[in-house]
PDB file of C-alpha atoms in Angstrom:
ATOM      1  CA  MET I   1      13.085   3.949  13.749  1.00  0.00           C
ATOM      2  CA  ILE I   2      11.421   7.092  12.087  1.00  0.00           C
ATOM      3  CA  LEU I   3      11.547   5.556   8.631  1.00  0.00           C
ATOM      4  CA  LYS I   4       9.868   2.377   9.912  1.00  0.00           C
ATOM      5  CA  THR I   5       7.152   4.448  11.532  1.00  0.00           C
ATOM      6  CA  VAL I   6       6.543   6.504   8.408  1.00  0.00           C
ATOM      7  CA  ARG I   7       6.399   3.284   6.365  1.00  0.00           C
ATOM      8  CA  THR I   8       3.765   1.834   8.792  1.00  0.00           C
ATOM      9  CA  LEU I   9       1.748   5.075   8.586  1.00  0.00           C
ATOM     10  CA  LEU I  10       1.813   5.023   4.815  1.00  0.00           C
ATOM     11  CA  VAL I  11       0.514   1.454   4.771  1.00  0.00           C
ATOM     12  CA  CYS I  12      -2.273   2.357   7.184  1.00  0.00           C
ATOM     13  CA  THR I  13      -3.158   5.522   5.150  1.00  0.00           C
ATOM     14  CA  LEU I  14      -3.360   3.570   1.864  1.00  0.00           C
ATOM     15  CA  VAL I  15      -5.766   1.008   3.437  1.00  0.00           C
ATOM     16  CA  GLN I  16      -7.900   3.844   4.800  1.00  0.00           C
ATOM     17  CA  ILE I  17      -7.886   5.699   1.481  1.00  0.00           C
ATOM     18  CA  GLY I  18      -8.903   2.471  -0.353  1.00  0.00           C
ATOM     19  CA  SER I  19     -11.825   1.911   2.027  1.00  0.00           C
ATOM     20  CA  VAL I  20     -12.991   5.473   1.485  1.00  0.00           C
ATOM     21  CA  PHE I  21     -12.863   5.473  -2.293  1.00  0.00           C
ATOM     22  CA  PHE I  22     -14.535   1.962  -2.610  1.00  0.00           C
ATOM     23  CA  ALA I  23     -17.232   3.393  -0.402  1.00  0.00           C
ATOM     24  CA  LEU I  24     -17.666   6.541  -2.521  1.00  0.00           C
ATOM     25  CA  PRO I  25     -20.546   5.363  -4.702  1.00  0.00           C
ATOM     26  CA  ALA I  26     -22.606   4.610  -1.624  1.00  0.00           C
ATOM     27  CA  THR I  27     -21.597   7.891  -0.026  1.00  0.00           C
ATOM     28  CA  ALA I  28     -22.432   9.872  -3.115  1.00  0.00           C
ATOM     29  CA  GLN I  29     -25.899   8.323  -3.144  1.00  0.00           C
ATOM     30  CA  GLN I  30     -26.428   9.176   0.583  1.00  0.00           C
ATOM     31  CA  GLN I  31     -25.325  12.732  -0.115  1.00  0.00           C
ATOM     32  CA  THR I  32     -27.309  13.218  -3.295  1.00  0.00           C
ATOM     33  CA  GLY I  33     -29.485  16.233  -2.795  1.00  0.00           C
ATOM     34  CA  GLN I  34     -27.476  17.675   0.107  1.00  0.00           C
ATOM     35  CA  PRO I  35     -27.335  21.464  -0.314  1.00  0.00           C
ATOM     36  CA  LYS I  36     -23.741  22.137   0.608  1.00  0.00           C
ATOM     37  CA  THR I  37     -20.155  21.304  -0.337  1.00  0.00           C
ATOM     38  CA  THR I  38     -17.241  22.707   1.625  1.00  0.00           C
ATOM     39  CA  SER I  39     -13.765  24.013   1.225  1.00  0.00           C
ATOM     40  CA  GLU I  40     -11.267  25.656   3.399  1.00  0.00           C
ATOM     41  CA  LEU I  41      -8.498  28.376   3.081  1.00  0.00           C
ATOM     42  CA  GLY I  42      -6.131  28.846   5.903  1.00  0.00           C
ATOM     43  CA  ILE I  43      -2.836  30.231   7.161  1.00  0.00           C
ATOM     44  CA  GLY I  44      -0.492  28.775   9.813  1.00  0.00           C
ATOM     45  CA  ILE I  45       2.613  29.666  11.619  1.00  0.00           C
ATOM     46  CA  GLY I  46       4.993  27.347  13.387  1.00  0.00           C
ATOM     47  CA  GLY I  47       8.488  25.955  13.373  1.00  0.00           C
ATOM     48  CA  VAL I  48      10.746  23.770  11.368  1.00  0.00           C
ATOM     49  CA  VAL I  49      13.572  21.593  12.556  1.00  0.00           C
ATOM     50  CA  TYR I  50      16.121  19.677  10.571  1.00  0.00           C
ATOM     51  CA  LYS I  51      17.542  16.341  11.473  1.00  0.00           C
ATOM     52  CA  GLY I  52      20.533  14.753   9.669  1.00  0.00           C
ATOM     53  CA  ASP I  53      24.277  14.601   9.978  1.00  0.00           C
ATOM     54  CA  ILE I  54      24.742  18.016  11.628  1.00  0.00           C
ATOM     55  CA  ALA I  55      21.628  17.514  13.792  1.00  0.00           C
ATOM     56  CA  PRO I  56      21.514  13.716  14.712  1.00  0.00           C
ATOM     57  CA  ARG I  57      18.624  14.273  17.218  1.00  0.00           C
ATOM     58  CA  TYR I  58      15.404  16.276  17.402  1.00  0.00           C
ATOM     59  CA  ARG I  59      16.023  19.370  19.353  1.00  0.00           C
ATOM     60  CA  LEU I  60      13.074  21.593  20.289  1.00  0.00           C
ATOM     61  CA  LYS I  61      15.296  24.623  20.797  1.00  0.00           C
ATOM     62  CA  SER I  62      16.373  24.383  17.195  1.00  0.00           C
ATOM     63  CA  ASN I  63      12.921  25.408  15.880  1.00  0.00           C
ATOM     64  CA  ARG I  64      13.074  28.268  13.410  1.00  0.00           C
ATOM     65  CA  PRO I  65       9.902  30.271  12.204  1.00  0.00           C
ATOM     66  CA  ALA I  66       7.816  28.894   9.290  1.00  0.00           C
ATOM     67  CA  LEU I  67       4.710  30.064   7.458  1.00  0.00           C
ATOM     68  CA  ASN I  68       2.075  27.653   6.116  1.00  0.00           C
ATOM     69  CA  ILE I  69      -0.599  28.524   3.560  1.00  0.00           C
ATOM     70  CA  PHE I  70      -3.114  25.840   2.535  1.00  0.00           C
ATOM     71  CA  TYR I  71      -6.342  25.124   0.648  1.00  0.00           C
ATOM     72  CA  LYS I  72      -8.557  22.134   1.287  1.00  0.00           C
ATOM     73  CA  LYS I  73     -11.517  20.760  -0.735  1.00  0.00           C
ATOM     74  CA  ASP I  74     -13.766  18.145   0.933  1.00  0.00           C
ATOM     75  CA  ILE I  75     -14.712  15.234  -1.366  1.00  0.00           C
ATOM     76  CA  SER I  76     -16.506  13.109   1.273  1.00  0.00           C
ATOM     77  CA  ASN I  77     -17.183  13.171   5.081  1.00  0.00           C
ATOM     78  CA  ALA I  78     -13.718  11.756   5.829  1.00  0.00           C
ATOM     79  CA  VAL I  79     -11.446  12.856   2.900  1.00  0.00           C
ATOM     80  CA  ALA I  80     -10.184  16.255   1.660  1.00  0.00           C
ATOM     81  CA  TRP I  81      -7.839  17.130  -1.081  1.00  0.00           C
ATOM     82  CA  LYS I  82      -5.294  19.712  -0.057  1.00  0.00           C
ATOM     83  CA  VAL I  83      -2.474  21.797  -1.441  1.00  0.00           C
ATOM     84  CA  GLY I  84      -0.044  23.754   0.684  1.00  0.00           C
ATOM     85  CA  LEU I  85       2.781  26.157   0.455  1.00  0.00           C
ATOM     86  CA  LEU I  86       5.479  26.197   3.342  1.00  0.00           C
ATOM     87  CA  LEU I  87       8.222  28.809   3.722  1.00  0.00           C
ATOM     88  CA  GLY I  88      10.771  28.385   6.422  1.00  0.00           C
ATOM     89  CA  LYS I  89      14.343  28.681   7.585  1.00  0.00           C
ATOM     90  CA  ILE I  90      16.456  26.054   9.168  1.00  0.00           C
ATOM     91  CA  LYS I  91      19.789  26.416  11.144  1.00  0.00           C
ATOM     92  CA  ALA I  92      21.782  23.571  12.821  1.00  0.00           C
ATOM     93  CA  LYS I  93      25.133  23.606  14.479  1.00  0.00           C
ATOM     94  CA  ASP I  94      27.448  20.719  15.450  1.00  0.00           C
ATOM     95  CA  GLU I  95      28.268  22.598  18.683  1.00  0.00           C
ATOM     96  CA  ASP I  96      24.644  22.397  19.908  1.00  0.00           C
ATOM     97  CA  PHE I  97      25.039  18.695  20.269  1.00  0.00           C
ATOM     98  CA  THR I  98      28.551  18.823  21.830  1.00  0.00           C
ATOM     99  CA  ASP I  99      27.980  21.609  24.531  1.00  0.00           C
ATOM    100  CA  ASN I 100      27.624  18.864  27.250  1.00  0.00           C
ATOM    101  CA  PRO I 101      31.103  17.139  27.453  1.00  0.00           C
ATOM    102  CA  SER I 102      29.996  14.731  30.247  1.00  0.00           C
ATOM    103  CA  PHE I 103      27.354  13.123  28.017  1.00  0.00           C
ATOM    104  CA  LEU I 104      26.909  14.171  24.412  1.00  0.00           C
ATOM    105  CA  ALA I 105      30.498  14.731  23.456  1.00  0.00           C
ATOM    106  CA  ARG I 106      31.425  11.218  24.128  1.00  0.00           C
ATOM    107  CA  GLU I 107      28.623   9.968  21.797  1.00  0.00           C
ATOM    108  CA  LEU I 108      29.282  12.423  18.987  1.00  0.00           C
ATOM    109  CA  PRO I 109      33.064  12.537  18.183  1.00  0.00           C
ATOM    110  CA  LEU I 110      32.233  13.229  14.585  1.00  0.00           C
ATOM    111  CA  SER I 111      30.371  16.402  15.501  1.00  0.00           C
ATOM    112  CA  MET I 112      33.256  17.554  17.664  1.00  0.00           C
ATOM    113  CA  TYR I 113      35.665  17.034  14.790  1.00  0.00           C
ATOM    114  CA  ARG I 114      33.493  18.591  12.081  1.00  0.00           C
ATOM    115  CA  GLN I 115      32.294  21.724  13.972  1.00  0.00           C
ATOM    116  CA  ALA I 116      29.962  22.672  10.979  1.00  0.00           C
ATOM    117  CA  THR I 117      26.993  24.910  10.713  1.00  0.00           C
ATOM    118  CA  VAL I 118      24.247  24.643   8.059  1.00  0.00           C
ATOM    119  CA  THR I 119      21.813  27.454   7.301  1.00  0.00           C
ATOM    120  CA  THR I 120      18.866  26.693   4.891  1.00  0.00           C
ATOM    121  CA  SER I 121      15.902  28.577   3.446  1.00  0.00           C
ATOM    122  CA  ILE I 122      13.171  26.326   2.060  1.00  0.00           C
ATOM    123  CA  LEU I 123      10.160  26.745  -0.107  1.00  0.00           C
ATOM    124  CA  GLU I 124       7.901  23.610  -0.219  1.00  0.00           C
ATOM    125  CA  LEU I 125       4.868  23.082  -2.484  1.00  0.00           C
ATOM    126  CA  SER I 126       2.805  20.049  -1.670  1.00  0.00           C
ATOM    127  CA  GLY I 127      -0.439  18.214  -2.640  1.00  0.00           C
ATOM    128  CA  GLY I 128      -2.177  15.355  -0.835  1.00  0.00           C
ATOM    129  CA  ILE I 129      -5.023  14.319   1.308  1.00  0.00           C
ATOM    130  CA  ASP I 130      -6.334  14.724   4.832  1.00  0.00           C
ATOM    131  CA  TYR I 131      -8.280  11.835   6.452  1.00  0.00           C
ATOM    132  CA  LYS I 132     -10.664  12.913   9.192  1.00  0.00           C
ATOM    133  CA  PHE I 133     -11.736  10.419  11.860  1.00  0.00           C
ATOM    134  CA  LEU I 134     -14.882  12.292  12.914  1.00  0.00           C
ATOM    135  CA  ASP I 135     -17.730  13.949  10.901  1.00  0.00           C
ATOM    136  CA  TYR I 136     -16.552  17.495  11.250  1.00  0.00           C
ATOM    137  CA  TYR I 137     -19.573  19.006   9.530  1.00  0.00           C
ATOM    138  CA  ASP I 138     -22.192  17.376  11.681  1.00  0.00           C
ATOM    139  CA  PHE I 139     -23.776  20.494  13.157  1.00  0.00           C
ATOM    140  CA  ARG I 140     -25.844  18.351  15.615  1.00  0.00           C
ATOM    141  CA  ARG I 141     -22.561  17.952  17.702  1.00  0.00           C
ATOM    142  CA  PRO I 142     -22.390  20.575  20.465  1.00  0.00           C
ATOM    143  CA  ILE I 143     -18.642  20.702  19.978  1.00  0.00           C
ATOM    144  CA  ARG I 144     -17.239  20.247  16.446  1.00  0.00           C
ATOM    145  CA  TRP I 145     -13.745  18.863  16.332  1.00  0.00           C
ATOM    146  CA  THR I 146     -11.734  15.987  14.773  1.00  0.00           C
ATOM    147  CA  PRO I 147      -8.416  14.537  14.805  1.00  0.00           C
ATOM    148  CA  TYR I 148      -6.963  13.827  11.266  1.00  0.00           C
ATOM    149  CA  PHE I 149      -4.076  12.155   9.474  1.00  0.00           C
ATOM    150  CA  THR I 150      -2.348  13.894   6.426  1.00  0.00           C
ATOM    151  CA  VAL I 151      -0.067  12.618   3.743  1.00  0.00           C
ATOM    152  CA  SER I 152       1.268  14.407   0.636  1.00  0.00           C
ATOM    153  CA  VAL I 153       3.940  14.588  -2.058  1.00  0.00           C
ATOM    154  CA  ALA I 154       6.113  17.626  -2.075  1.00  0.00           C
ATOM    155  CA  GLY I 155       8.684  19.433  -4.232  1.00  0.00           C
ATOM    156  CA  ILE I 156      11.166  21.499  -2.292  1.00  0.00           C
ATOM    157  CA  VAL I 157      13.541  24.366  -3.381  1.00  0.00           C
ATOM    158  CA  TYR I 158      16.132  25.083  -0.940  1.00  0.00           C
ATOM    159  CA  ASN I 159      18.977  27.531  -0.696  1.00  0.00           C
ATOM    160  CA  ASN I 160      21.702  26.846   1.892  1.00  0.00           C
ATOM    161  CA  LYS I 161      25.241  27.194   3.051  1.00  0.00           C
ATOM    162  CA  THR I 162      27.453  24.916   5.160  1.00  0.00           C
ATOM    163  CA  ILE I 163      30.521  26.159   6.807  1.00  0.00           C
ATOM    164  CA  ALA I 164      33.080  24.769   9.237  1.00  0.00           C
ATOM    165  CA  GLN I 165      35.932  26.005  11.336  1.00  0.00           C
ATOM    166  CA  ASN I 166      38.198  24.181   9.075  1.00  0.00           C
ATOM    167  CA  PRO I 167      36.723  24.597   5.455  1.00  0.00           C
ATOM    168  CA  ALA I 168      38.954  21.806   4.141  1.00  0.00           C
ATOM    169  CA  ILE I 169      37.000  19.255   6.232  1.00  0.00           C
ATOM    170  CA  ILE I 170      33.753  20.007   4.330  1.00  0.00           C
ATOM    171  CA  TYR I 171      35.191  21.053   1.037  1.00  0.00           C
ATOM    172  CA  PRO I 172      38.538  19.081   0.477  1.00  0.00           C
ATOM    173  CA  THR I 173      38.988  20.194  -3.003  1.00  0.00           C
ATOM    174  CA  ASP I 174      37.639  23.822  -2.871  1.00  0.00           C
ATOM    175  CA  ALA I 175      37.445  25.530   0.493  1.00  0.00           C
ATOM    176  CA  ASP I 176      36.055  28.673  -1.128  1.00  0.00           C
ATOM    177  CA  LYS I 177      32.832  26.822  -1.745  1.00  0.00           C
ATOM    178  CA  GLN I 178      31.693  27.423   1.902  1.00  0.00           C
ATOM    179  CA  GLN I 179      31.411  31.011   1.308  1.00  0.00           C
ATOM    180  CA  ALA I 180      28.622  30.570  -1.354  1.00  0.00           C
ATOM    181  CA  TYR I 181      25.011  29.664  -1.074  1.00  0.00           C
ATOM    182  CA  ARG I 182      23.824  26.717  -3.027  1.00  0.00           C
ATOM    183  CA  THR I 183      20.349  26.102  -4.581  1.00  0.00           C
ATOM    184  CA  GLY I 184      18.927  22.708  -4.626  1.00  0.00           C
ATOM    185  CA  PHE I 185      15.808  20.688  -5.431  1.00  0.00           C
ATOM    186  CA  ALA I 186      14.313  17.662  -3.735  1.00  0.00           C
ATOM    187  CA  LEU I 187      11.235  15.583  -3.414  1.00  0.00           C
ATOM    188  CA  ALA I 188       9.723  14.579  -0.090  1.00  0.00           C
ATOM    189  CA  VAL I 189       6.794  12.815   1.530  1.00  0.00           C
ATOM    190  CA  PRO I 190       5.152  15.013   4.222  1.00  0.00           C
ATOM    191  CA  VAL I 191       3.368  12.757   6.795  1.00  0.00           C
ATOM    192  CA  GLY I 192       1.637  14.215   9.843  1.00  0.00           C
ATOM    193  CA  ALA I 193      -1.402  14.346  12.236  1.00  0.00           C
ATOM    194  CA  GLY I 194      -3.415  17.061  13.557  1.00  0.00           C
ATOM    195  CA  VAL I 195      -6.568  18.245  15.335  1.00  0.00           C
ATOM    196  CA  LYS I 196      -9.121  20.691  14.034  1.00  0.00           C
ATOM    197  CA  TYR I 197     -11.641  22.602  16.161  1.00  0.00           C
ATOM    198  CA  ALA I 198     -14.655  24.818  15.074  1.00  0.00           C
ATOM    199  CA  LEU I 199     -14.468  28.314  16.580  1.00  0.00           C
ATOM    200  CA  SER I 200     -17.680  29.047  14.777  1.00  0.00           C
ATOM    201  CA  GLU I 201     -19.725  27.900  11.681  1.00  0.00           C
ATOM    202  CA  ARG I 202     -16.923  29.226   9.333  1.00  0.00           C
ATOM    203  CA  TRP I 203     -13.746  29.725  11.408  1.00  0.00           C
ATOM    204  CA  ASN I 204     -11.477  26.847  12.456  1.00  0.00           C
ATOM    205  CA  LEU I 205      -8.580  26.527  14.685  1.00  0.00           C
ATOM    206  CA  GLY I 206      -5.995  23.726  13.975  1.00  0.00           C
ATOM    207  CA  PHE I 207      -2.780  22.241  15.200  1.00  0.00           C
ATOM    208  CA  GLU I 208      -0.612  19.878  13.093  1.00  0.00           C
ATOM    209  CA  ALA I 209       2.765  18.218  13.430  1.00  0.00           C
ATOM    210  CA  GLY I 210       4.635  16.060  10.933  1.00  0.00           C
ATOM    211  CA  VAL I 211       7.850  15.084   9.233  1.00  0.00           C
ATOM    212  CA  ARG I 212       9.094  15.588   5.699  1.00  0.00           C
ATOM    213  CA  VAL I 213      11.072  12.429   4.629  1.00  0.00           C
ATOM    214  CA  LEU I 214      13.483  13.653   1.905  1.00  0.00           C
ATOM    215  CA  PHE I 215      14.575  11.712  -1.188  1.00  0.00           C
ATOM    216  CA  THR I 216      18.070  13.135  -0.950  1.00  0.00           C
ATOM    217  CA  ASP I 217      20.981  12.968   1.487  1.00  0.00           C
ATOM    218  CA  ALA I 218      22.553  16.161   0.152  1.00  0.00           C
ATOM    219  CA  PHE I 219      20.150  18.541   2.011  1.00  0.00           C
ATOM    220  CA  ASP I 220      22.946  19.660   4.392  1.00  0.00           C
ATOM    221  CA  ASN I 221      25.748  19.581   1.661  1.00  0.00           C
ATOM    222  CA  LEU I 222      27.389  16.559   3.410  1.00  0.00           C
ATOM    223  CA  THR I 223      27.552  13.907   0.778  1.00  0.00           C
ATOM    224  CA  ASP I 224      30.289  11.408  -0.431  1.00  0.00           C
ATOM    225  CA  GLN I 225      32.702  14.293  -1.110  1.00  0.00           C
ATOM    226  CA  ASN I 226      34.474  13.450   2.151  1.00  0.00           C
ATOM    227  CA  GLU I 227      33.343  10.215   3.885  1.00  0.00           C
ATOM    228  CA  GLN I 228      35.217  11.249   6.995  1.00  0.00           C
ATOM    229  CA  VAL I 229      32.651  13.937   7.915  1.00  0.00           C
ATOM    230  CA  MET I 230      29.295  12.286   7.111  1.00  0.00           C
ATOM    231  CA  ASN I 231      27.211   9.291   8.129  1.00  0.00           C
ATOM    232  CA  PRO I 232      25.795   7.435   5.106  1.00  0.00           C
ATOM    233  CA  ASN I 233      23.202   5.836   7.392  1.00  0.00           C
ATOM    234  CA  SER I 234      21.716   9.087   8.490  1.00  0.00           C
ATOM    235  CA  ARG I 235      18.769  10.224   6.263  1.00  0.00           C
ATOM    236  CA  ASP I 236      18.074  14.000   5.970  1.00  0.00           C
ATOM    237  CA  LEU I 237      14.646  15.117   6.992  1.00  0.00           C
ATOM    238  CA  TYR I 238      12.839  17.992   8.700  1.00  0.00           C
ATOM    239  CA  PHE I 239       9.964  18.432  10.927  1.00  0.00           C
ATOM    240  CA  TYR I 240       7.060  21.026  10.931  1.00  0.00           C
ATOM    241  CA  ASN I 241       4.699  21.847  13.826  1.00  0.00           C
ATOM    242  CA  GLY I 242       2.267  24.757  13.989  1.00  0.00           C
ATOM    243  CA  VAL I 243      -1.096  26.228  14.689  1.00  0.00           C
ATOM    244  CA  SER I 244      -3.380  27.605  11.956  1.00  0.00           C
ATOM    245  CA  ILE I 245      -6.673  29.434  11.446  1.00  0.00           C
ATOM    246  CA  SER I 246      -8.878  28.834   8.476  1.00  0.00           C
ATOM    247  CA  TYR I 247     -12.155  29.946   6.935  1.00  0.00           C
ATOM    248  CA  THR I 248     -14.732  27.459   5.533  1.00  0.00           C
ATOM    249  CA  PHE I 249     -16.599  28.239   2.307  1.00  0.00           C
ATOM    250  CA  TYR I 250     -19.947  26.696   1.840  1.00  0.00           C
ATOM    251  CA  LYS I 251     -21.238  26.210  -1.723  1.00  0.00           C
ATOM    252  CA  ILE I 252     -25.098  25.855  -2.173  1.00  0.00           C
ATOM    253  CA  ASN I 253     -25.707  23.102  -4.801  1.00  0.00           C
ATOM    254  CA  CYS I 254     -28.741  23.307  -7.087  1.00  0.00           C
ATOM    255  CA  PRO I 255     -31.076  20.346  -6.888  1.00  0.00           C
ATOM    256  CA  VAL I 256     -30.616  17.694  -9.494  1.00  0.00           C
ATOM    257  CA  LYS I 257     -33.555  17.180 -11.820  1.00  0.00           C
TER     258      LYS I 257
END
């Protein structure tokens, strides 16, 4: 369901981006002679949540702290380029989904058998675009705010360790591996939505939530090494949600002769 939703959002985004860029010549003509261009530098705090084999459902209580630093450069009234750096830590336990024997345990026998815990530190570097639905820099509006949609491509470096009560379940050939951390690399597509509100002419308050769809199923160390403890149909991903504060830079453009 999540992957179908993401695919739908990506198609809608490409349509919106195409309409914006085809309209750029007209927009550029309208903006010729305007005295300002804008960019934005910000920092956000929030939480990250992993979903995969060890955490088959989104669980609000599983949020772990995350720090988000970003820079955005407006290229039109609607579109802004952006780059971002996300630091976070993720932890998930099978027992978190089997602590209600009357309901969850009957649905998750694999989690009861595996009894694994994964701890992961992540460093994410991304680049993409924001699409704003309202003209955020129209100062004639008494309240400046806009919802926006965001899509990026990200490279992720992660360092993690997966352990189980019975190490042979996770590492059938080398149980000592569960004592060591493993460093891995992955690509992802971050997709999300947010709201931005102007606190003043230069300061902005934002809220954003989204999902990182990973191009790997080894994020939790559960791969085809032991098919008895993993679900090949469960795609690893993680969510980010947080609040941010940013500062807008205005560049005064010299008139074109």
